[in-house]
Amino acid sequence: MSTLFISDLHLAGERPHLIQAFIALTRNEAREAEALYILGDLFEAWLGDDAVLPDLVPVIDALKALTKSGVPVFVMAGNRDFLMGEGFEAITGARLIDDPTVIDLYGTPTLLMHGDTLCTDDVTYQAVRAQVRDPAWIAAALAMSIEERIKTAQQMRAQSQAHTQATAEEIMDVNADAVTEALRRHGVRRLIHGHTHRPAVHELEIDGQPATRIVLGDWYQQASLLRCDESGCERVSTSQHKR
Ligand code: MN
């Protein structure tokens, strides 16, 4: 048995082939898995549990079918889909998990994060993040009409793109001290996260002990999957995906 991790799918109607790739995952590899963890940004945008875009309905149905088949699905909110709530859990059967969460992964305590909170050098981003995670901001957003929410999401996306273009790559990557601090605080030596779209396995040393930071890949061009079992974790290439 194995446990699967994915993140940063950014599913949206404009990328139907990736929606299809996700549905294929839920029908094939994920059916054999002990659990599926989605570590943020499953959706390009989530406008609220009461406002599921028609293009995303097949994704919801695929998640529902997977959880109904008996495979637990755990979903962490990312910076794109942080408006997911109990309604999302109800329509998918998936369970929302906190960022951060520590799980026992075949005997190795493993810290799961979306990853954006580790990008502490990006002060502008962190300020925006704090603003939109404020309960009052969320309540105001969810009180808007669907049209207003779509407009707001588009504005935020445009601002984010302008910021990304104007900001150095290394500023938008994780801060090494933030990584060390997170591993230390949770007393673990393995971290799995997404968000940066820089898939890699980083071997670290913290307080004289080896530690590992696994970064998940995004799905902009192709599906990207991490499979973990008793023997460790391995990245699964898309060529191995059953279609
Ligand atoms: Mn993200």
PDB file of N, CA and C in Angstrom, residues 133-221:
ATOM      1  N   ARG A 133      -6.762  36.001   4.782  1.00  0.00           N
ATOM      2  CA  ARG A 133      -7.086  34.918   5.715  1.00  0.00           C
ATOM      3  C   ARG A 133      -7.803  35.445   6.956  1.00  0.00           C
ATOM      4  N   ASP A 134      -7.991  36.760   7.013  1.00  0.00           N
ATOM      5  CA  ASP A 134      -8.702  37.352   8.141  1.00  0.00           C
ATOM      6  C   ASP A 134     -10.182  36.950   8.070  1.00  0.00           C
ATOM      7  N   PRO A 135     -10.738  36.442   9.177  1.00  0.00           N
ATOM      8  CA  PRO A 135     -12.136  35.978   9.145  1.00  0.00           C
ATOM      9  C   PRO A 135     -13.121  37.036   8.642  1.00  0.00           C
ATOM     10  N   ALA A 136     -12.850  38.298   8.957  1.00  0.00           N
ATOM     11  CA  ALA A 136     -13.745  39.371   8.502  1.00  0.00           C
ATOM     12  C   ALA A 136     -13.678  39.516   6.978  1.00  0.00           C
ATOM     13  N   TRP A 137     -12.469  39.399   6.415  1.00  0.00           N
ATOM     14  CA  TRP A 137     -12.314  39.479   4.950  1.00  0.00           C
ATOM     15  C   TRP A 137     -13.044  38.315   4.295  1.00  0.00           C
ATOM     16  N   ILE A 138     -12.883  37.108   4.886  1.00  0.00           N
ATOM     17  CA  ILE A 138     -13.524  35.920   4.316  1.00  0.00           C
ATOM     18  C   ILE A 138     -15.050  36.062   4.370  1.00  0.00           C
ATOM     19  N   ALA A 139     -15.559  36.546   5.491  1.00  0.00           N
ATOM     20  CA  ALA A 139     -17.015  36.722   5.620  1.00  0.00           C
ATOM     21  C   ALA A 139     -17.538  37.713   4.584  1.00  0.00           C
ATOM     22  N   ALA A 140     -16.782  38.791   4.377  1.00  0.00           N
ATOM     23  CA  ALA A 140     -17.195  39.800   3.392  1.00  0.00           C
ATOM     24  C   ALA A 140     -17.157  39.206   1.979  1.00  0.00           C
ATOM     25  N   ALA A 141     -16.123  38.408   1.695  1.00  0.00           N
ATOM     26  CA  ALA A 141     -15.994  37.804   0.362  1.00  0.00           C
ATOM     27  C   ALA A 141     -17.158  36.851   0.096  1.00  0.00           C
ATOM     28  N   LEU A 142     -17.494  36.056   1.104  1.00  0.00           N
ATOM     29  CA  LEU A 142     -18.558  35.064   0.912  1.00  0.00           C
ATOM     30  C   LEU A 142     -19.947  35.704   0.879  1.00  0.00           C
ATOM     31  N   ALA A 143     -20.040  36.952   1.327  1.00  0.00           N
ATOM     32  CA  ALA A 143     -21.317  37.671   1.270  1.00  0.00           C
ATOM     33  C   ALA A 143     -21.537  38.312  -0.101  1.00  0.00           C
ATOM     34  N   MET A 144     -20.476  38.352  -0.923  1.00  0.00           N
ATOM     35  CA  MET A 144     -20.592  38.954  -2.260  1.00  0.00           C
ATOM     36  C   MET A 144     -21.404  38.042  -3.181  1.00  0.00           C
ATOM     37  N   SER A 145     -21.940  38.649  -4.247  1.00  0.00           N
ATOM     38  CA  SER A 145     -22.575  37.843  -5.294  1.00  0.00           C
ATOM     39  C   SER A 145     -21.485  37.046  -6.011  1.00  0.00           C
ATOM     40  N   ILE A 146     -21.901  36.023  -6.732  1.00  0.00           N
ATOM     41  CA  ILE A 146     -20.922  35.204  -7.464  1.00  0.00           C
ATOM     42  C   ILE A 146     -20.147  36.074  -8.458  1.00  0.00           C
ATOM     43  N   GLU A 147     -20.866  36.975  -9.144  1.00  0.00           N
ATOM     44  CA  GLU A 147     -20.214  37.841 -10.133  1.00  0.00           C
ATOM     45  C   GLU A 147     -19.143  38.705  -9.466  1.00  0.00           C
ATOM     46  N   GLU A 148     -19.469  39.246  -8.294  1.00  0.00           N
ATOM     47  CA  GLU A 148     -18.491  40.075  -7.578  1.00  0.00           C
ATOM     48  C   GLU A 148     -17.281  39.245  -7.158  1.00  0.00           C
ATOM     49  N   ARG A 149     -17.557  38.003  -6.746  1.00  0.00           N
ATOM     50  CA  ARG A 149     -16.445  37.140  -6.318  1.00  0.00           C
ATOM     51  C   ARG A 149     -15.523  36.832  -7.492  1.00  0.00           C
ATOM     52  N   ILE A 150     -16.131  36.582  -8.673  1.00  0.00           N
ATOM     53  CA  ILE A 150     -15.324  36.303  -9.871  1.00  0.00           C
ATOM     54  C   ILE A 150     -14.449  37.515 -10.179  1.00  0.00           C
ATOM     55  N   LYS A 151     -15.057  38.711 -10.093  1.00  0.00           N
ATOM     56  CA  LYS A 151     -14.318  39.941 -10.376  1.00  0.00           C
ATOM     57  C   LYS A 151     -13.177  40.144  -9.372  1.00  0.00           C
ATOM     58  N   THR A 152     -13.493  39.901  -8.100  1.00  0.00           N
ATOM     59  CA  THR A 152     -12.470  40.050  -7.046  1.00  0.00           C
ATOM     60  C   THR A 152     -11.316  39.075  -7.255  1.00  0.00           C
ATOM     61  N   ALA A 153     -11.666  37.823  -7.603  1.00  0.00           N
ATOM     62  CA  ALA A 153     -10.625  36.808  -7.828  1.00  0.00           C
ATOM     63  C   ALA A 153      -9.741  37.212  -9.004  1.00  0.00           C
ATOM     64  N   GLN A 154     -10.361  37.767 -10.056  1.00  0.00           N
ATOM     65  CA  GLN A 154      -9.580  38.206 -11.233  1.00  0.00           C
ATOM     66  C   GLN A 154      -8.639  39.358 -10.872  1.00  0.00           C
ATOM     67  N   GLN A 155      -9.148  40.278 -10.052  1.00  0.00           N
ATOM     68  CA  GLN A 155      -8.308  41.412  -9.632  1.00  0.00           C
ATOM     69  C   GLN A 155      -7.117  40.927  -8.807  1.00  0.00           C
ATOM     70  N   MET A 156      -7.401  40.000  -7.878  1.00  0.00           N
ATOM     71  CA  MET A 156      -6.333  39.474  -7.030  1.00  0.00           C
ATOM     72  C   MET A 156      -5.293  38.742  -7.864  1.00  0.00           C
ATOM     73  N   ARG A 157      -5.784  38.005  -8.871  1.00  0.00           N
ATOM     74  CA  ARG A 157      -4.886  37.260  -9.754  1.00  0.00           C
ATOM     75  C   ARG A 157      -3.977  38.229 -10.530  1.00  0.00           C
ATOM     76  N   ALA A 158      -4.564  39.304 -11.030  1.00  0.00           N
ATOM     77  CA  ALA A 158      -3.782  40.291 -11.792  1.00  0.00           C
ATOM     78  C   ALA A 158      -2.723  40.940 -10.898  1.00  0.00           C
ATOM     79  N   GLN A 159      -3.109  41.276  -9.672  1.00  0.00           N
ATOM     80  CA  GLN A 159      -2.142  41.871  -8.733  1.00  0.00           C
ATOM     81  C   GLN A 159      -1.018  40.897  -8.421  1.00  0.00           C
ATOM     82  N   SER A 160      -1.419  39.614  -8.233  1.00  0.00           N
ATOM     83  CA  SER A 160      -0.436  38.589  -7.913  1.00  0.00           C
ATOM     84  C   SER A 160       0.549  38.396  -9.061  1.00  0.00           C
ATOM     85  N   GLN A 161       0.026  38.403 -10.293  1.00  0.00           N
ATOM     86  CA  GLN A 161       0.895  38.232 -11.466  1.00  0.00           C
ATOM     87  C   GLN A 161       1.875  39.398 -11.599  1.00  0.00           C
ATOM     88  N   ALA A 162       1.372  40.599 -11.358  1.00  0.00           N
ATOM     89  CA  ALA A 162       2.241  41.786 -11.435  1.00  0.00           C
ATOM     90  C   ALA A 162       3.340  41.685 -10.378  1.00  0.00           C
ATOM     91  N   HIS A 163       2.963  41.232  -9.189  1.00  0.00           N
ATOM     92  CA  HIS A 163       3.942  41.087  -8.109  1.00  0.00           C
ATOM     93  C   HIS A 163       4.995  40.031  -8.465  1.00  0.00           C
ATOM     94  N   THR A 164       4.518  38.882  -9.002  1.00  0.00           N
ATOM     95  CA  THR A 164       5.431  37.792  -9.354  1.00  0.00           C
ATOM     96  C   THR A 164       6.446  38.242 -10.398  1.00  0.00           C
ATOM     97  N   GLN A 165       5.967  39.018 -11.381  1.00  0.00           N
ATOM     98  CA  GLN A 165       6.868  39.473 -12.442  1.00  0.00           C
ATOM     99  C   GLN A 165       7.901  40.469 -11.933  1.00  0.00           C
ATOM    100  N   ALA A 166       7.532  41.194 -10.889  1.00  0.00           N
ATOM    101  CA  ALA A 166       8.416  42.260 -10.388  1.00  0.00           C
ATOM    102  C   ALA A 166       9.331  41.776  -9.261  1.00  0.00           C
ATOM    103  N   THR A 167       9.200  40.505  -8.888  1.00  0.00           N
ATOM    104  CA  THR A 167       9.916  40.024  -7.710  1.00  0.00           C
ATOM    105  C   THR A 167      10.939  38.958  -8.099  1.00  0.00           C
ATOM    106  N   ALA A 168      12.126  39.015  -7.501  1.00  0.00           N
ATOM    107  CA  ALA A 168      13.200  38.067  -7.818  1.00  0.00           C
ATOM    108  C   ALA A 168      12.780  36.651  -7.420  1.00  0.00           C
ATOM    109  N   GLU A 169      13.257  35.700  -8.231  1.00  0.00           N
ATOM    110  CA  GLU A 169      12.927  34.278  -8.014  1.00  0.00           C
ATOM    111  C   GLU A 169      13.230  33.834  -6.589  1.00  0.00           C
ATOM    112  N   GLU A 170      14.418  34.229  -6.091  1.00  0.00           N
ATOM    113  CA  GLU A 170      14.827  33.704  -4.779  1.00  0.00           C
ATOM    114  C   GLU A 170      13.984  34.280  -3.640  1.00  0.00           C
ATOM    115  N   ILE A 171      13.413  35.453  -3.874  1.00  0.00           N
ATOM    116  CA  ILE A 171      12.533  36.043  -2.858  1.00  0.00           C
ATOM    117  C   ILE A 171      11.262  35.192  -2.719  1.00  0.00           C
ATOM    118  N   MET A 172      10.845  34.594  -3.852  1.00  0.00           N
ATOM    119  CA  MET A 172       9.584  33.844  -3.850  1.00  0.00           C
ATOM    120  C   MET A 172       9.781  32.371  -3.478  1.00  0.00           C
ATOM    121  N   ASP A 173      11.021  31.966  -3.229  1.00  0.00           N
ATOM    122  CA  ASP A 173      11.257  30.584  -2.781  1.00  0.00           C
ATOM    123  C   ASP A 173      11.161  30.548  -1.252  1.00  0.00           C
ATOM    124  N   VAL A 174      11.225  29.359  -0.710  1.00  0.00           N
ATOM    125  CA  VAL A 174      11.157  29.242   0.748  1.00  0.00           C
ATOM    126  C   VAL A 174      12.410  29.853   1.370  1.00  0.00           C
ATOM    127  N   ASN A 175      12.262  30.336   2.582  1.00  0.00           N
ATOM    128  CA  ASN A 175      13.375  30.847   3.365  1.00  0.00           C
ATOM    129  C   ASN A 175      13.960  29.685   4.169  1.00  0.00           C
ATOM    130  N   ALA A 176      15.272  29.488   4.072  1.00  0.00           N
ATOM    131  CA  ALA A 176      15.919  28.331   4.709  1.00  0.00           C
ATOM    132  C   ALA A 176      15.690  28.306   6.221  1.00  0.00           C
ATOM    133  N   ASP A 177      15.726  29.479   6.850  1.00  0.00           N
ATOM    134  CA  ASP A 177      15.515  29.526   8.304  1.00  0.00           C
ATOM    135  C   ASP A 177      14.076  29.158   8.663  1.00  0.00           C
ATOM    136  N   ALA A 178      13.136  29.568   7.807  1.00  0.00           N
ATOM    137  CA  ALA A 178      11.725  29.229   8.058  1.00  0.00           C
ATOM    138  C   ALA A 178      11.522  27.719   7.978  1.00  0.00           C
ATOM    139  N   VAL A 179      12.219  27.069   7.049  1.00  0.00           N
ATOM    140  CA  VAL A 179      12.141  25.607   6.921  1.00  0.00           C
ATOM    141  C   VAL A 179      12.702  24.940   8.175  1.00  0.00           C
ATOM    142  N   THR A 180      13.889  25.367   8.571  1.00  0.00           N
ATOM    143  CA  THR A 180      14.527  24.798   9.770  1.00  0.00           C
ATOM    144  C   THR A 180      13.637  24.978  10.992  1.00  0.00           C
ATOM    145  N   GLU A 181      13.113  26.193  11.117  1.00  0.00           N
ATOM    146  CA  GLU A 181      12.270  26.516  12.278  1.00  0.00           C
ATOM    147  C   GLU A 181      11.016  25.639  12.305  1.00  0.00           C
ATOM    148  N   ALA A 182      10.406  25.424  11.137  1.00  0.00           N
ATOM    149  CA  ALA A 182       9.177  24.611  11.070  1.00  0.00           C
ATOM    150  C   ALA A 182       9.476  23.161  11.461  1.00  0.00           C
ATOM    151  N   LEU A 183      10.572  22.615  10.938  1.00  0.00           N
ATOM    152  CA  LEU A 183      10.929  21.231  11.262  1.00  0.00           C
ATOM    153  C   LEU A 183      11.248  21.096  12.750  1.00  0.00           C
ATOM    154  N   ARG A 184      11.969  22.084  13.266  1.00  0.00           N
ATOM    155  CA  ARG A 184      12.344  22.069  14.682  1.00  0.00           C
ATOM    156  C   ARG A 184      11.105  22.165  15.579  1.00  0.00           C
ATOM    157  N   ARG A 185      10.241  23.112  15.256  1.00  0.00           N
ATOM    158  CA  ARG A 185       9.051  23.363  16.083  1.00  0.00           C
ATOM    159  C   ARG A 185       8.186  22.114  16.185  1.00  0.00           C
ATOM    160  N   HIS A 186       8.106  21.363  15.082  1.00  0.00           N
ATOM    161  CA  HIS A 186       7.245  20.177  15.084  1.00  0.00           C
ATOM    162  C   HIS A 186       8.016  18.910  15.442  1.00  0.00           C
ATOM    163  N   GLY A 187       9.320  19.056  15.649  1.00  0.00           N
ATOM    164  CA  GLY A 187      10.126  17.917  16.065  1.00  0.00           C
ATOM    165  C   GLY A 187      10.150  16.794  15.038  1.00  0.00           C
ATOM    166  N   VAL A 188      10.152  17.164  13.746  1.00  0.00           N
ATOM    167  CA  VAL A 188      10.163  16.152  12.685  1.00  0.00           C
ATOM    168  C   VAL A 188      11.363  16.387  11.772  1.00  0.00           C
ATOM    169  N   ARG A 189      11.670  15.379  10.958  1.00  0.00           N
ATOM    170  CA  ARG A 189      12.821  15.507  10.058  1.00  0.00           C
ATOM    171  C   ARG A 189      12.430  15.322   8.605  1.00  0.00           C
ATOM    172  N   ARG A 190      11.111  15.331   8.363  1.00  0.00           N
ATOM    173  CA  ARG A 190      10.697  15.295   6.954  1.00  0.00           C
ATOM    174  C   ARG A 190       9.548  16.281   6.740  1.00  0.00           C
ATOM    175  N   LEU A 191       9.666  17.022   5.657  1.00  0.00           N
ATOM    176  CA  LEU A 191       8.662  18.027   5.279  1.00  0.00           C
ATOM    177  C   LEU A 191       8.263  17.783   3.830  1.00  0.00           C
ATOM    178  N   ILE A 192       6.968  17.760   3.587  1.00  0.00           N
ATOM    179  CA  ILE A 192       6.466  17.707   2.205  1.00  0.00           C
ATOM    180  C   ILE A 192       5.618  18.959   1.985  1.00  0.00           C
ATOM    181  N   HIS A 193       5.933  19.702   0.937  1.00  0.00           N
ATOM    182  CA  HIS A 193       5.131  20.896   0.640  1.00  0.00           C
ATOM    183  C   HIS A 193       5.111  21.165  -0.860  1.00  0.00           C
ATOM    184  N   GLY A 194       4.250  22.086  -1.257  1.00  0.00           N
ATOM    185  CA  GLY A 194       4.143  22.500  -2.651  1.00  0.00           C
ATOM    186  C   GLY A 194       4.364  23.992  -2.760  1.00  0.00           C
ATOM    187  N   HIS A 195       3.522  24.637  -3.532  1.00  0.00           N
ATOM    188  CA  HIS A 195       3.433  26.085  -3.714  1.00  0.00           C
ATOM    189  C   HIS A 195       4.512  26.701  -4.601  1.00  0.00           C
ATOM    190  N   THR A 196       5.783  26.330  -4.413  1.00  0.00           N
ATOM    191  CA  THR A 196       6.842  27.031  -5.147  1.00  0.00           C
ATOM    192  C   THR A 196       6.993  26.546  -6.588  1.00  0.00           C
ATOM    193  N   HIS A 197       6.386  25.421  -6.910  1.00  0.00           N
ATOM    194  CA  HIS A 197       6.478  24.847  -8.256  1.00  0.00           C
ATOM    195  C   HIS A 197       7.940  24.546  -8.618  1.00  0.00           C
ATOM    196  N   ARG A 198       8.706  24.132  -7.626  1.00  0.00           N
ATOM    197  CA  ARG A 198      10.117  23.778  -7.860  1.00  0.00           C
ATOM    198  C   ARG A 198      10.367  22.385  -7.319  1.00  0.00           C
ATOM    199  N   PRO A 199       9.816  21.358  -7.999  1.00  0.00           N
ATOM    200  CA  PRO A 199       9.891  19.991  -7.476  1.00  0.00           C
ATOM    201  C   PRO A 199      11.334  19.554  -7.257  1.00  0.00           C
ATOM    202  N   ALA A 200      11.587  19.020  -6.085  1.00  0.00           N
ATOM    203  CA  ALA A 200      12.949  18.604  -5.740  1.00  0.00           C
ATOM    204  C   ALA A 200      12.919  17.852  -4.419  1.00  0.00           C
ATOM    205  N   VAL A 201      14.004  17.147  -4.143  1.00  0.00           N
ATOM    206  CA  VAL A 201      14.211  16.569  -2.816  1.00  0.00           C
ATOM    207  C   VAL A 201      15.468  17.213  -2.264  1.00  0.00           C
ATOM    208  N   HIS A 202      15.332  17.968  -1.177  1.00  0.00           N
ATOM    209  CA  HIS A 202      16.466  18.661  -0.569  1.00  0.00           C
ATOM    210  C   HIS A 202      16.891  17.915   0.690  1.00  0.00           C
ATOM    211  N   GLU A 203      18.147  17.485   0.718  1.00  0.00           N
ATOM    212  CA  GLU A 203      18.677  16.859   1.932  1.00  0.00           C
ATOM    213  C   GLU A 203      19.284  17.960   2.801  1.00  0.00           C
ATOM    214  N   LEU A 204      18.860  18.025   4.045  1.00  0.00           N
ATOM    215  CA  LEU A 204      19.291  19.092   4.947  1.00  0.00           C
ATOM    216  C   LEU A 204      19.949  18.494   6.186  1.00  0.00           C
ATOM    217  N   GLU A 205      20.591  19.361   6.956  1.00  0.00           N
ATOM    218  CA  GLU A 205      21.074  18.933   8.258  1.00  0.00           C
ATOM    219  C   GLU A 205      20.563  19.936   9.274  1.00  0.00           C
ATOM    220  N   ILE A 206      19.835  19.444  10.256  1.00  0.00           N
ATOM    221  CA  ILE A 206      19.280  20.337  11.272  1.00  0.00           C
ATOM    222  C   ILE A 206      19.691  19.823  12.647  1.00  0.00           C
ATOM    223  N   ASP A 207      20.404  20.661  13.368  1.00  0.00           N
ATOM    224  CA  ASP A 207      20.901  20.293  14.698  1.00  0.00           C
ATOM    225  C   ASP A 207      21.678  18.973  14.639  1.00  0.00           C
ATOM    226  N   GLY A 208      22.479  18.832  13.594  1.00  0.00           N
ATOM    227  CA  GLY A 208      23.326  17.658  13.452  1.00  0.00           C
ATOM    228  C   GLY A 208      22.613  16.408  12.969  1.00  0.00           C
ATOM    229  N   GLN A 209      21.337  16.539  12.651  1.00  0.00           N
ATOM    230  CA  GLN A 209      20.552  15.383  12.206  1.00  0.00           C
ATOM    231  C   GLN A 209      20.144  15.571  10.736  1.00  0.00           C
ATOM    232  N   PRO A 210      20.124  14.490   9.962  1.00  0.00           N
ATOM    233  CA  PRO A 210      19.663  14.622   8.578  1.00  0.00           C
ATOM    234  C   PRO A 210      18.158  14.895   8.518  1.00  0.00           C
ATOM    235  N   ALA A 211      17.769  15.714   7.575  1.00  0.00           N
ATOM    236  CA  ALA A 211      16.351  16.023   7.367  1.00  0.00           C
ATOM    237  C   ALA A 211      16.108  16.134   5.865  1.00  0.00           C
ATOM    238  N   THR A 212      14.862  15.951   5.482  1.00  0.00           N
ATOM    239  CA  THR A 212      14.524  15.970   4.061  1.00  0.00           C
ATOM    240  C   THR A 212      13.361  16.919   3.817  1.00  0.00           C
ATOM    241  N   ARG A 213      13.491  17.741   2.776  1.00  0.00           N
ATOM    242  CA  ARG A 213      12.379  18.598   2.335  1.00  0.00           C
ATOM    243  C   ARG A 213      12.019  18.190   0.921  1.00  0.00           C
ATOM    244  N   ILE A 214      10.807  17.648   0.789  1.00  0.00           N
ATOM    245  CA  ILE A 214      10.335  17.216  -0.530  1.00  0.00           C
ATOM    246  C   ILE A 214       9.364  18.271  -1.059  1.00  0.00           C
ATOM    247  N   VAL A 215       9.659  18.783  -2.249  1.00  0.00           N
ATOM    248  CA  VAL A 215       8.797  19.795  -2.869  1.00  0.00           C
ATOM    249  C   VAL A 215       8.020  19.144  -4.008  1.00  0.00           C
ATOM    250  N   LEU A 216       6.712  19.254  -3.940  1.00  0.00           N
ATOM    251  CA  LEU A 216       5.849  18.669  -4.970  1.00  0.00           C
ATOM    252  C   LEU A 216       5.864  19.546  -6.226  1.00  0.00           C
ATOM    253  N   GLY A 217       5.591  18.926  -7.362  1.00  0.00           N
ATOM    254  CA  GLY A 217       5.543  19.675  -8.616  1.00  0.00           C
ATOM    255  C   GLY A 217       4.139  20.181  -8.911  1.00  0.00           C
ATOM    256  N   ASP A 218       4.069  21.203  -9.746  1.00  0.00           N
ATOM    257  CA  ASP A 218       2.755  21.710 -10.147  1.00  0.00           C
ATOM    258  C   ASP A 218       2.240  20.911 -11.345  1.00  0.00           C
ATOM    259  N   TRP A 219       1.005  21.213 -11.726  1.00  0.00           N
ATOM    260  CA  TRP A 219       0.353  20.504 -12.831  1.00  0.00           C
ATOM    261  C   TRP A 219       0.115  21.426 -14.017  1.00  0.00           C
ATOM    262  N   TYR A 220       0.910  22.470 -14.166  1.00  0.00           N
ATOM    263  CA  TYR A 220       0.652  23.389 -15.269  1.00  0.00           C
ATOM    264  C   TYR A 220       0.809  22.684 -16.621  1.00  0.00           C
ATOM    265  N   GLN A 221       1.865  21.862 -16.750  1.00  0.00           N
ATOM    266  CA  GLN A 221       2.122  21.191 -18.028  1.00  0.00           C
ATOM    267  C   GLN A 221       1.708  19.725 -17.988  1.00  0.00           C
TER     268      GLN A 221
END
